[in-house]
mmCIF file of C-alpha atoms in Angstrom:
data_model
loop_
_atom_site.group_PDB
_atom_site.id
_atom_site.type_symbol
_atom_site.label_atom_id
_atom_site.label_comp_id
_atom_site.label_asym_id
_atom_site.label_seq_id
_atom_site.Cartn_x
_atom_site.Cartn_y
_atom_site.Cartn_z
ATOM 1 C CA MET X 1 -4.807 -29.229 -5.515
ATOM 2 C CA GLN X 2 -5.762 -25.650 -4.679
ATOM 3 C CA THR X 3 -7.507 -23.753 -7.501
ATOM 4 C CA PHE X 4 -6.620 -20.098 -7.955
ATOM 5 C CA GLN X 5 -5.939 -17.440 -10.559
ATOM 6 C CA ILE X 6 -3.329 -14.690 -10.614
ATOM 7 C CA THR X 7 -4.396 -11.209 -11.733
ATOM 8 C CA THR X 8 -1.878 -8.505 -12.624
ATOM 9 C CA SER X 9 -1.756 -5.370 -14.738
ATOM 10 C CA PRO X 10 -1.614 -6.024 -18.512
ATOM 11 C CA ARG X 11 1.959 -4.736 -18.715
ATOM 12 C CA THR X 12 4.649 -3.812 -16.176
ATOM 13 C CA ILE X 13 8.080 -2.397 -16.967
ATOM 14 C CA ILE X 14 10.624 -2.450 -14.138
ATOM 15 C CA GLY X 15 14.032 -0.788 -14.153
ATOM 16 C CA GLU X 16 15.869 2.425 -14.945
ATOM 17 C CA ASP X 17 14.280 4.489 -17.728
ATOM 18 C CA ALA X 18 11.020 2.553 -17.427
ATOM 19 C CA VAL X 19 9.108 5.710 -18.413
ATOM 20 C CA VAL X 20 11.058 5.989 -21.646
ATOM 21 C CA ALA X 21 10.457 2.288 -22.334
ATOM 22 C CA GLY X 22 6.759 2.831 -21.724
ATOM 23 C CA ILE X 23 6.361 5.556 -24.360
ATOM 24 C CA PRO X 24 5.338 3.250 -27.268
ATOM 25 C CA HIS X 25 2.535 1.869 -25.115
ATOM 26 C CA MET X 26 1.405 5.302 -23.915
ATOM 27 C CA GLN X 27 1.289 6.598 -27.485
ATOM 28 C CA GLY X 28 -1.406 4.023 -28.056
ATOM 29 C CA PHE X 29 -3.489 5.525 -25.234
ATOM 30 C CA GLY X 30 -3.875 8.973 -26.802
ATOM 31 C CA LYS X 31 -2.364 12.386 -27.470
ATOM 32 C CA LYS X 32 -3.053 14.089 -24.127
ATOM 33 C CA VAL X 33 -2.736 12.939 -20.533
ATOM 34 C CA LEU X 34 -3.766 14.203 -17.108
ATOM 35 C CA ILE X 35 -0.897 13.685 -14.637
ATOM 36 C CA VAL X 36 -2.237 13.130 -11.110
ATOM 37 C CA THR X 37 0.547 13.843 -8.639
ATOM 38 C CA GLY X 38 1.413 15.766 -5.493
ATOM 39 C CA LYS X 39 2.827 19.228 -4.941
ATOM 40 C CA ILE X 40 6.013 17.835 -3.385
ATOM 41 C CA ILE X 41 6.604 15.531 -6.360
ATOM 42 C CA THR X 42 6.119 18.551 -8.606
ATOM 43 C CA GLN X 43 8.658 20.518 -6.567
ATOM 44 C CA THR X 44 11.273 17.750 -6.847
ATOM 45 C CA GLY X 45 11.241 18.088 -10.628
ATOM 46 C CA LEU X 46 10.023 14.533 -11.257
ATOM 47 C CA THR X 47 6.759 15.758 -12.761
ATOM 48 C CA ALA X 48 8.618 17.999 -15.208
ATOM 49 C CA GLN X 49 10.949 15.098 -16.012
ATOM 50 C CA VAL X 50 8.000 12.893 -16.976
ATOM 51 C CA GLN X 51 6.382 15.738 -18.920
ATOM 52 C CA SER X 52 9.592 16.226 -20.899
ATOM 53 C CA VAL X 53 9.672 12.556 -21.905
ATOM 54 C CA LEU X 54 6.007 12.705 -22.896
ATOM 55 C CA SER X 55 6.425 15.939 -24.872
ATOM 56 C CA GLY X 56 9.322 14.472 -26.801
ATOM 57 C CA ALA X 57 6.990 11.672 -27.876
ATOM 58 C CA GLY X 58 4.203 14.021 -28.958
ATOM 59 C CA ILE X 59 2.021 13.561 -25.854
ATOM 60 C CA ALA X 60 0.661 16.775 -24.280
ATOM 61 C CA SER X 61 0.093 16.830 -20.515
ATOM 62 C CA VAL X 62 -1.886 18.697 -17.862
ATOM 63 C CA VAL X 63 -0.995 18.437 -14.153
ATOM 64 C CA PHE X 64 -3.513 17.962 -11.328
ATOM 65 C CA ASN X 65 -1.645 18.086 -8.015
ATOM 66 C CA ASP X 66 -4.176 19.432 -5.512
ATOM 67 C CA LEU X 67 -3.963 16.331 -3.335
ATOM 68 C CA PRO X 68 -4.222 15.879 0.452
ATOM 69 C CA ASP X 69 -1.935 13.476 2.309
ATOM 70 C CA GLU X 70 -4.556 10.723 2.068
ATOM 71 C CA PRO X 71 -7.130 10.455 -0.766
ATOM 72 C CA ASP X 72 -10.705 11.469 -0.029
ATOM 73 C CA ASP X 73 -13.940 11.732 -1.991
ATOM 74 C CA THR X 74 -13.825 15.528 -2.423
ATOM 75 C CA MET X 75 -10.330 15.393 -3.932
ATOM 76 C CA ILE X 76 -11.398 12.663 -6.338
ATOM 77 C CA ALA X 77 -14.428 14.711 -7.410
ATOM 78 C CA ALA X 78 -12.078 17.632 -8.135
ATOM 79 C CA GLY X 79 -9.827 15.313 -10.106
ATOM 80 C CA VAL X 80 -12.753 14.086 -12.188
ATOM 81 C CA ARG X 81 -13.603 17.696 -13.058
ATOM 82 C CA ALA X 82 -9.977 18.381 -13.979
ATOM 83 C CA PHE X 83 -9.854 15.282 -16.200
ATOM 84 C CA LYS X 84 -13.029 16.169 -18.057
ATOM 85 C CA GLU X 85 -12.063 19.834 -18.485
ATOM 86 C CA SER X 86 -8.569 18.941 -19.732
ATOM 87 C CA GLY X 87 -9.829 16.847 -22.632
ATOM 88 C CA ALA X 88 -7.191 14.233 -21.788
ATOM 89 C CA ASP X 89 -7.334 10.751 -23.284
ATOM 90 C CA PHE X 90 -5.682 8.904 -20.391
ATOM 91 C CA ILE X 91 -4.361 9.389 -16.869
ATOM 92 C CA ILE X 92 -0.924 9.013 -15.282
ATOM 93 C CA GLY X 93 -0.628 8.576 -11.518
ATOM 94 C CA LEU X 94 2.814 9.751 -10.385
ATOM 95 C CA GLY X 95 3.833 9.521 -6.749
ATOM 96 C CA GLY X 96 3.016 7.512 -3.652
ATOM 97 C CA GLY X 97 -0.204 5.776 -2.746
ATOM 98 C CA THR X 98 -2.391 8.876 -2.834
ATOM 99 C CA PRO X 99 -1.707 9.906 -6.468
ATOM 100 C CA LEU X 100 -1.726 6.291 -7.666
ATOM 101 C CA ASP X 101 -5.020 5.477 -5.952
ATOM 102 C CA ALA X 102 -6.461 8.829 -7.024
ATOM 103 C CA ALA X 103 -5.607 8.148 -10.683
ATOM 104 C CA LYS X 104 -7.584 4.896 -10.584
ATOM 105 C CA ALA X 105 -10.486 6.533 -8.778
ATOM 106 C CA ILE X 106 -10.630 9.492 -11.170
ATOM 107 C CA ALA X 107 -10.677 7.186 -14.191
ATOM 108 C CA ALA X 108 -13.528 5.186 -12.673
ATOM 109 C CA MET X 109 -15.634 8.057 -11.367
ATOM 110 C CA ALA X 110 -15.304 9.965 -14.638
ATOM 111 C CA VAL X 111 -17.544 7.238 -16.072
ATOM 112 C CA LEU X 112 -19.607 5.847 -13.199
ATOM 113 C CA PRO X 113 -22.744 7.564 -11.890
ATOM 114 C CA ASP X 114 -23.424 8.450 -8.243
ATOM 115 C CA THR X 115 -20.682 8.907 -5.619
ATOM 116 C CA ILE X 116 -17.725 6.856 -4.448
ATOM 117 C CA ALA X 117 -19.570 5.865 -1.274
ATOM 118 C CA ASP X 118 -22.209 4.132 -3.410
ATOM 119 C CA TYR X 119 -19.573 1.666 -4.614
ATOM 120 C CA ALA X 120 -18.069 0.695 -1.262
ATOM 121 C CA GLY X 121 -17.997 -3.067 -0.928
ATOM 122 C CA LYS X 122 -19.070 -3.580 -4.545
ATOM 123 C CA THR X 123 -17.034 -4.748 -7.521
ATOM 124 C CA ILE X 124 -16.425 -1.806 -9.842
ATOM 125 C CA ALA X 125 -16.660 -2.397 -13.564
ATOM 126 C CA GLY X 126 -16.736 -0.159 -16.601
ATOM 127 C CA ASP X 127 -14.948 1.084 -19.682
ATOM 128 C CA PHE X 128 -12.499 3.546 -18.115
ATOM 129 C CA ALA X 129 -9.795 5.717 -19.629
ATOM 130 C CA PRO X 130 -6.360 4.019 -19.677
ATOM 131 C CA VAL X 131 -4.334 4.468 -16.484
ATOM 132 C CA VAL X 132 -0.529 4.476 -16.188
ATOM 133 C CA LEU X 133 0.987 4.292 -12.695
ATOM 134 C CA ILE X 134 4.519 5.452 -11.865
ATOM 135 C CA PRO X 135 5.430 4.996 -8.174
ATOM 136 C CA THR X 136 7.900 7.357 -6.505
ATOM 137 C CA THR X 137 7.829 5.468 -3.203
ATOM 138 C CA ALA X 138 8.489 1.807 -2.453
ATOM 139 C CA GLY X 139 5.602 0.510 -0.445
ATOM 140 C CA THR X 140 1.985 0.994 -1.427
ATOM 141 C CA GLY X 141 2.031 -1.495 -4.293
ATOM 142 C CA SER X 142 -0.877 0.389 -5.865
ATOM 143 C CA GLU X 143 0.753 -0.058 -9.267
ATOM 144 C CA ALA X 144 -0.075 -3.776 -9.001
ATOM 145 C CA THR X 145 -3.522 -3.761 -7.403
ATOM 146 C CA ALA X 146 -7.145 -3.678 -8.532
ATOM 147 C CA PHE X 147 -8.422 -1.456 -5.738
ATOM 148 C CA PHE X 148 -8.119 1.944 -4.130
ATOM 149 C CA VAL X 149 -8.792 3.321 -0.675
ATOM 150 C CA CYS X 150 -10.200 6.745 0.089
ATOM 151 C CA THR X 151 -11.892 8.541 2.966
ATOM 152 C CA ASP X 152 -15.603 9.348 2.894
ATOM 153 C CA THR X 153 -15.509 12.881 4.350
ATOM 154 C CA ALA X 154 -19.159 12.657 5.437
ATOM 155 C CA THR X 155 -18.511 9.710 7.776
ATOM 156 C CA ASN X 156 -14.726 9.776 8.312
ATOM 157 C CA GLU X 157 -14.589 6.147 7.173
ATOM 158 C CA LYS X 158 -12.016 4.580 4.884
ATOM 159 C CA LEU X 159 -13.706 3.076 1.846
ATOM 160 C CA LEU X 160 -12.125 0.153 0.006
ATOM 161 C CA LEU X 161 -13.189 -0.077 -3.633
ATOM 162 C CA LYS X 162 -12.206 -2.932 -5.900
ATOM 163 C CA GLY X 163 -12.563 -4.438 -9.356
ATOM 164 C CA ASP X 164 -10.269 -5.728 -12.099
ATOM 165 C CA ALA X 165 -11.200 -2.677 -14.182
ATOM 166 C CA LEU X 166 -9.117 -0.672 -11.697
ATOM 167 C CA LEU X 167 -5.889 -2.449 -12.616
ATOM 168 C CA PRO X 168 -3.542 -0.022 -14.385
ATOM 169 C CA ASN X 169 -3.090 -0.558 -18.082
ATOM 170 C CA LEU X 170 0.624 0.069 -17.629
ATOM 171 C CA ALA X 171 2.880 0.116 -14.548
ATOM 172 C CA LEU X 172 6.289 1.781 -14.814
ATOM 173 C CA VAL X 173 8.566 1.021 -11.853
ATOM 174 C CA ASP X 174 11.846 2.968 -11.923
ATOM 175 C CA TYR X 175 13.665 2.805 -8.582
ATOM 176 C CA THR X 176 15.554 6.033 -9.360
ATOM 177 C CA TYR X 177 12.257 7.888 -8.874
ATOM 178 C CA THR X 178 12.302 6.830 -5.194
ATOM 179 C CA ILE X 179 15.760 8.228 -4.391
ATOM 180 C CA SER X 180 14.388 11.664 -3.447
ATOM 181 C CA SER X 181 11.902 10.135 -0.990
ATOM 182 C CA PRO X 182 12.669 11.388 2.559
ATOM 183 C CA ARG X 183 13.426 9.025 5.425
ATOM 184 C CA SER X 184 9.979 9.297 7.042
ATOM 185 C CA ILE X 185 8.221 8.294 3.823
ATOM 186 C CA THR X 186 10.811 5.601 3.087
ATOM 187 C CA VAL X 187 10.104 4.025 6.476
ATOM 188 C CA ALA X 188 6.316 4.348 6.320
ATOM 189 C CA THR X 189 5.974 3.004 2.784
ATOM 190 C CA GLY X 190 8.571 0.295 3.350
ATOM 191 C CA MET X 191 6.678 -0.930 6.399
ATOM 192 C CA ASP X 192 3.492 -0.840 4.347
ATOM 193 C CA ALA X 193 5.123 -3.167 1.806
ATOM 194 C CA LEU X 194 6.305 -5.475 4.587
ATOM 195 C CA THR X 195 2.793 -5.560 6.034
ATOM 196 C CA HIS X 196 1.393 -6.442 2.608
ATOM 197 C CA ALA X 197 3.810 -9.324 2.159
ATOM 198 C CA VAL X 198 3.479 -10.787 5.671
ATOM 199 C CA GLU X 199 -0.296 -10.497 5.711
ATOM 200 C CA ALA X 200 -0.675 -11.983 2.224
ATOM 201 C CA TYR X 201 1.549 -14.915 3.240
ATOM 202 C CA THR X 202 -0.344 -15.596 6.473
ATOM 203 C CA SER X 203 -3.816 -14.908 5.026
ATOM 204 C CA LYS X 204 -6.428 -17.611 4.566
ATOM 205 C CA LYS X 205 -6.374 -16.681 0.857
ATOM 206 C CA ALA X 206 -2.654 -17.287 0.299
ATOM 207 C CA ASN X 207 -1.715 -19.437 -2.685
ATOM 208 C CA PRO X 208 1.512 -21.070 -3.928
ATOM 209 C CA VAL X 209 2.366 -18.269 -6.366
ATOM 210 C CA THR X 210 1.849 -15.409 -3.929
ATOM 211 C CA ASP X 211 3.804 -17.384 -1.330
ATOM 212 C CA LEU X 212 6.891 -17.141 -3.554
ATOM 213 C CA TYR X 213 6.467 -13.401 -4.057
ATOM 214 C CA CYS X 214 5.744 -12.840 -0.348
ATOM 215 C CA LEU X 215 8.836 -14.585 0.970
ATOM 216 C CA ASP X 216 11.100 -12.863 -1.544
ATOM 217 C CA ALA X 217 9.612 -9.448 -0.730
ATOM 218 C CA ILE X 218 9.912 -10.006 3.031
ATOM 219 C CA ASN X 219 13.541 -11.088 2.692
ATOM 220 C CA ARG X 220 14.409 -8.024 0.587
ATOM 221 C CA ILE X 221 12.659 -5.626 2.969
ATOM 222 C CA PHE X 222 14.316 -6.956 6.110
ATOM 223 C CA ALA X 223 17.689 -6.700 4.379
ATOM 224 C CA TRP X 224 17.321 -3.388 2.544
ATOM 225 C CA LEU X 225 14.750 -1.145 4.261
ATOM 226 C CA PRO X 226 17.142 -0.197 7.101
ATOM 227 C CA VAL X 227 19.789 0.617 4.492
ATOM 228 C CA ALA X 228 17.406 2.775 2.425
ATOM 229 C CA ALA X 229 16.220 4.549 5.567
ATOM 230 C CA GLN X 230 19.778 5.346 6.633
ATOM 231 C CA ASP X 231 21.069 6.295 3.188
ATOM 232 C CA GLY X 232 18.416 7.182 0.641
ATOM 233 C CA THR X 233 21.037 7.497 -2.099
ATOM 234 C CA ASN X 234 21.981 3.811 -1.874
ATOM 235 C CA ARG X 235 20.840 2.643 -5.294
ATOM 236 C CA GLU X 236 21.007 -1.059 -4.491
ATOM 237 C CA ALA X 237 18.732 -0.562 -1.493
ATOM 238 C CA ARG X 238 16.296 1.552 -3.503
ATOM 239 C CA GLU X 239 16.207 -0.984 -6.334
ATOM 240 C CA ASN X 240 15.524 -3.878 -3.976
ATOM 241 C CA MET X 241 12.810 -1.947 -2.144
ATOM 242 C CA ALA X 242 11.078 -0.918 -5.390
ATOM 243 C CA PHE X 243 11.005 -4.534 -6.533
ATOM 244 C CA ALA X 244 9.817 -5.783 -3.129
ATOM 245 C CA ALA X 245 7.015 -3.217 -3.048
ATOM 246 C CA TYR X 246 5.819 -4.361 -6.468
ATOM 247 C CA GLU X 247 5.988 -8.030 -5.411
ATOM 248 C CA ALA X 248 4.017 -7.252 -2.255
ATOM 249 C CA GLY X 249 1.417 -5.404 -4.329
ATOM 250 C CA VAL X 250 0.957 -8.464 -6.544
ATOM 251 C CA CYS X 251 0.568 -10.502 -3.363
ATOM 252 C CA ILE X 252 -2.260 -8.489 -1.817
ATOM 253 C CA ASN X 253 -4.009 -8.258 -5.171
ATOM 254 C CA ASN X 254 -4.113 -12.056 -5.394
ATOM 255 C CA SER X 255 -4.212 -13.060 -1.724
ATOM 256 C CA SER X 256 -5.407 -10.463 0.801
ATOM 257 C CA VAL X 257 -4.489 -8.289 3.727
ATOM 258 C CA THR X 258 -5.621 -9.252 7.217
ATOM 259 C CA LEU X 259 -5.773 -7.773 10.708
ATOM 260 C CA VAL X 260 -3.151 -5.011 10.471
ATOM 261 C CA HIS X 261 -4.774 -3.311 7.507
ATOM 262 C CA GLY X 262 -8.240 -3.693 8.970
ATOM 263 C CA MET X 263 -7.173 -1.934 12.162
ATOM 264 C CA SER X 264 -4.997 0.714 10.509
ATOM 265 C CA ARG X 265 -7.647 2.179 8.200
ATOM 266 C CA PRO X 266 -9.742 3.707 11.044
ATOM 267 C CA ILE X 267 -6.583 5.253 12.544
ATOM 268 C CA GLY X 268 -5.860 6.869 9.198
ATOM 269 C CA ALA X 269 -9.415 8.100 8.744
ATOM 270 C CA LEU X 270 -9.943 9.472 12.253
ATOM 271 C CA PHE X 271 -6.439 10.678 13.157
ATOM 272 C CA HIS X 272 -5.004 11.409 9.692
ATOM 273 C CA VAL X 273 -2.013 9.135 10.202
ATOM 274 C CA PRO X 274 -0.456 8.103 6.872
ATOM 275 C CA HIS X 275 -1.494 4.565 6.007
ATOM 276 C CA GLY X 276 1.991 3.049 6.067
ATOM 277 C CA MET X 277 2.802 4.629 9.420
ATOM 278 C CA ALA X 278 -0.450 3.340 10.939
ATOM 279 C CA ASN X 279 0.488 -0.151 9.732
ATOM 280 C CA ALA X 280 3.967 0.233 11.212
ATOM 281 C CA MET X 281 2.520 1.215 14.595
ATOM 282 C CA LEU X 282 0.194 -1.791 14.617
ATOM 283 C CA ILE X 283 2.190 -4.557 12.995
ATOM 284 C CA VAL X 284 3.953 -6.029 16.049
ATOM 285 C CA ALA X 285 0.853 -6.088 18.271
ATOM 286 C CA CYS X 286 -1.400 -7.445 15.526
ATOM 287 C CA LEU X 287 0.987 -10.188 14.433
ATOM 288 C CA ARG X 288 1.664 -11.172 18.032
ATOM 289 C CA PHE X 289 -2.107 -11.785 18.282
ATOM 290 C CA ALA X 290 -2.198 -13.668 14.948
ATOM 291 C CA LEU X 291 0.904 -15.780 15.616
ATOM 292 C CA ASP X 292 -0.695 -18.904 17.060
ATOM 293 C CA GLY X 293 -3.191 -19.106 14.194
ATOM 294 C CA ALA X 294 -0.472 -19.485 11.565
ATOM 295 C CA THR X 295 2.552 -20.772 13.468
ATOM 296 C CA GLU X 296 3.986 -22.747 10.541
ATOM 297 C CA ARG X 297 3.772 -19.762 8.223
ATOM 298 C CA PHE X 298 5.369 -17.309 10.628
ATOM 299 C CA ALA X 299 8.075 -19.912 11.218
ATOM 300 C CA ALA X 300 8.688 -20.143 7.458
ATOM 301 C CA ILE X 301 9.134 -16.361 7.322
ATOM 302 C CA ALA X 302 11.650 -16.510 10.158
ATOM 303 C CA ARG X 303 13.697 -19.126 8.326
ATOM 304 C CA ALA X 304 13.505 -17.150 5.062
ATOM 305 C CA ILE X 305 14.993 -14.030 6.673
ATOM 306 C CA GLY X 306 17.597 -15.960 8.663
ATOM 307 C CA ALA X 307 16.012 -15.292 12.046
ATOM 308 C CA ALA X 308 15.589 -19.029 12.725
ATOM 309 C CA LEU X 309 17.333 -22.256 11.758
ATOM 310 C CA GLU X 310 15.774 -25.049 9.738
ATOM 311 C CA SER X 311 16.221 -27.233 12.809
ATOM 312 C CA ASP X 312 14.181 -24.906 15.066
ATOM 313 C CA ASP X 313 10.666 -26.101 15.802
ATOM 314 C CA ASP X 314 7.870 -23.978 14.390
ATOM 315 C CA ALA X 315 6.810 -22.404 17.689
ATOM 316 C CA ALA X 316 10.352 -21.214 18.448
ATOM 317 C CA ALA X 317 10.875 -20.026 14.869
ATOM 318 C CA ALA X 318 7.619 -18.053 14.885
ATOM 319 C CA GLN X 319 8.690 -16.289 18.070
ATOM 320 C CA ALA X 320 12.042 -15.552 16.432
ATOM 321 C CA PHE X 321 10.219 -13.802 13.589
ATOM 322 C CA LEU X 322 8.358 -11.634 16.080
ATOM 323 C CA ARG X 323 11.634 -10.667 17.780
ATOM 324 C CA ALA X 324 13.174 -9.806 14.399
ATOM 325 C CA LEU X 325 10.139 -7.657 13.590
ATOM 326 C CA GLU X 326 10.399 -5.858 16.931
ATOM 327 C CA GLN X 327 14.085 -5.185 16.227
ATOM 328 C CA LEU X 328 13.283 -3.861 12.761
ATOM 329 C CA THR X 329 10.675 -1.406 14.040
ATOM 330 C CA ALA X 330 13.101 -0.285 16.756
ATOM 331 C CA THR X 331 15.890 0.235 14.201
ATOM 332 C CA LEU X 332 13.540 2.256 12.020
ATOM 333 C CA LYS X 333 12.336 4.267 15.035
ATOM 334 C CA VAL X 334 8.650 3.638 14.385
ATOM 335 C CA PRO X 335 6.862 6.031 16.780
ATOM 336 C CA THR X 336 4.235 5.109 19.345
ATOM 337 C CA LEU X 337 0.830 6.798 19.300
ATOM 338 C CA ARG X 338 2.066 9.056 22.090
ATOM 339 C CA GLU X 339 5.260 9.970 20.245
ATOM 340 C CA TYR X 340 3.304 10.672 17.072
ATOM 341 C CA GLY X 341 1.170 13.174 18.953
ATOM 342 C CA ILE X 342 -2.185 11.402 18.861
ATOM 343 C CA ASP X 343 -4.727 12.506 21.490
ATOM 344 C CA LEU X 344 -4.795 9.345 23.625
ATOM 345 C CA ALA X 345 -8.033 10.229 25.411
ATOM 346 C CA ARG X 346 -9.820 10.696 22.080
ATOM 347 C CA PHE X 347 -8.210 7.508 20.805
ATOM 348 C CA ALA X 348 -9.624 5.604 23.792
ATOM 349 C CA SER X 349 -13.090 7.052 23.213
ATOM 350 C CA LEU X 350 -13.059 5.869 19.596
ATOM 351 C CA GLN X 351 -11.602 2.380 20.080
ATOM 352 C CA GLU X 352 -14.957 0.619 19.929
ATOM 353 C CA LYS X 353 -15.930 2.450 16.722
ATOM 354 C CA MET X 354 -12.534 1.739 15.170
ATOM 355 C CA ALA X 355 -12.801 -1.948 16.000
ATOM 356 C CA ALA X 356 -16.307 -2.156 14.553
ATOM 357 C CA ASP X 357 -15.252 -0.311 11.382
ATOM 358 C CA SER X 358 -12.216 -2.574 11.073
ATOM 359 C CA LEU X 359 -14.247 -5.768 11.248
ATOM 360 C CA ALA X 360 -16.816 -4.335 8.827
ATOM 361 C CA SER X 361 -14.044 -3.875 6.249
ATOM 362 C CA GLY X 362 -13.675 -7.665 6.012
ATOM 363 C CA SER X 363 -9.873 -7.694 6.172
ATOM 364 C CA PRO X 364 -9.535 -9.130 9.712
ATOM 365 C CA ALA X 365 -11.659 -12.121 8.662
ATOM 366 C CA ASN X 366 -8.754 -13.259 6.473
ATOM 367 C CA THR X 367 -6.621 -13.803 9.595
ATOM 368 C CA ARG X 368 -6.062 -17.482 10.374
ATOM 369 C CA LYS X 369 -7.872 -17.262 13.704
ATOM 370 C CA PRO X 370 -11.147 -15.673 14.796
ATOM 371 C CA VAL X 371 -11.017 -11.916 15.513
ATOM 372 C CA THR X 372 -13.630 -10.147 17.646
ATOM 373 C CA VAL X 373 -14.326 -6.521 18.485
ATOM 374 C CA GLN X 374 -12.945 -7.153 21.972
ATOM 375 C CA ASP X 375 -9.742 -8.617 20.512
ATOM 376 C CA GLU X 376 -9.214 -5.463 18.478
ATOM 377 C CA ILE X 377 -10.025 -3.150 21.365
ATOM 378 C CA ALA X 378 -7.395 -5.006 23.408
ATOM 379 C CA ILE X 379 -4.816 -4.432 20.645
ATOM 380 C CA TYR X 380 -5.717 -0.740 20.432
ATOM 381 C CA GLU X 381 -5.281 -0.603 24.223
ATOM 382 C CA GLN X 382 -1.787 -2.084 23.885
ATOM 383 C CA LEU X 383 -0.859 0.674 21.458
ATOM 384 C CA ARG X 384 -2.325 3.359 23.704
ATOM 385 C CA ALA X 385 -0.308 2.089 26.679
ATOM 386 C CA LEU X 386 3.087 2.366 24.943
#
């Protein structure tokens, strides 16, 4: 029997009015909070909505929303200064992956010495301020994970930092907070969640519990992401996507990501493509490469989403999954590198570096077949040729 353990945040509340339901727990964290969010979230009124709930419960708040599209070390250093100067007792991350990851990073770096780069590849531990995460997108799963990703501005590399101390003390998942998310972000974050679930299911580190979460998340995303992308006000679609994103976050926290994430991080760091969109651009080519290393598992996904029959042999079912994935990305209008506006000549000149950085991250090693630098360069070439 396989031995494994499942790690999740101490408490998660899912559903409408989750923030209100979380108040008794937040009152135990202190009297003042730093809200880490983005300017767009602030403009939508969601930040003020959360502040109003907090104020009514006697919790003062200060907003830090000077965030770039993707988290980097300079932004986190600024957030640490804001946290210390505010005199806050705990931190709320409100938004997509950047604010949620930044909240974890700020809590950690407010205590730890040295710089973020010094902790790359190490397990972070410490007595950090409590962190509450409230996602406004359905995709990153950061509210369920014990890691964060940020760019080292000195090297233009994506750093992955991890440790159970980074798990939020409280996750509040209210799908109504995702309704204002525009189509482009809905697609990018939804594809990020799908990538999490598929990679965790086909990873070498998969286990029986994450398998259940993965298949349910994949099924929900195939069914509801196109609906949410077409009509962001569809509450059923938003609710299913919020739940799937959380499930997928639990999956990667307890299994792992594989080739897609390894190859997408350098694209994000060097070309400033949002993480979910980079995953969406890569997912078909990467999983086509990975298919023959996990044929039975890709076949199981195909059957779970109704793309293959139980009577189909595994090889045919796995190919059916790939066709369904290609159709999904076409329906969602996932752009090519060319359509996104990436400098293809510069992309070609950096392919070897990107492949080396990807393998160094460790994620591709979780793929159920060997992956070499040349394999990754060939996949990058496929993307460049589209």
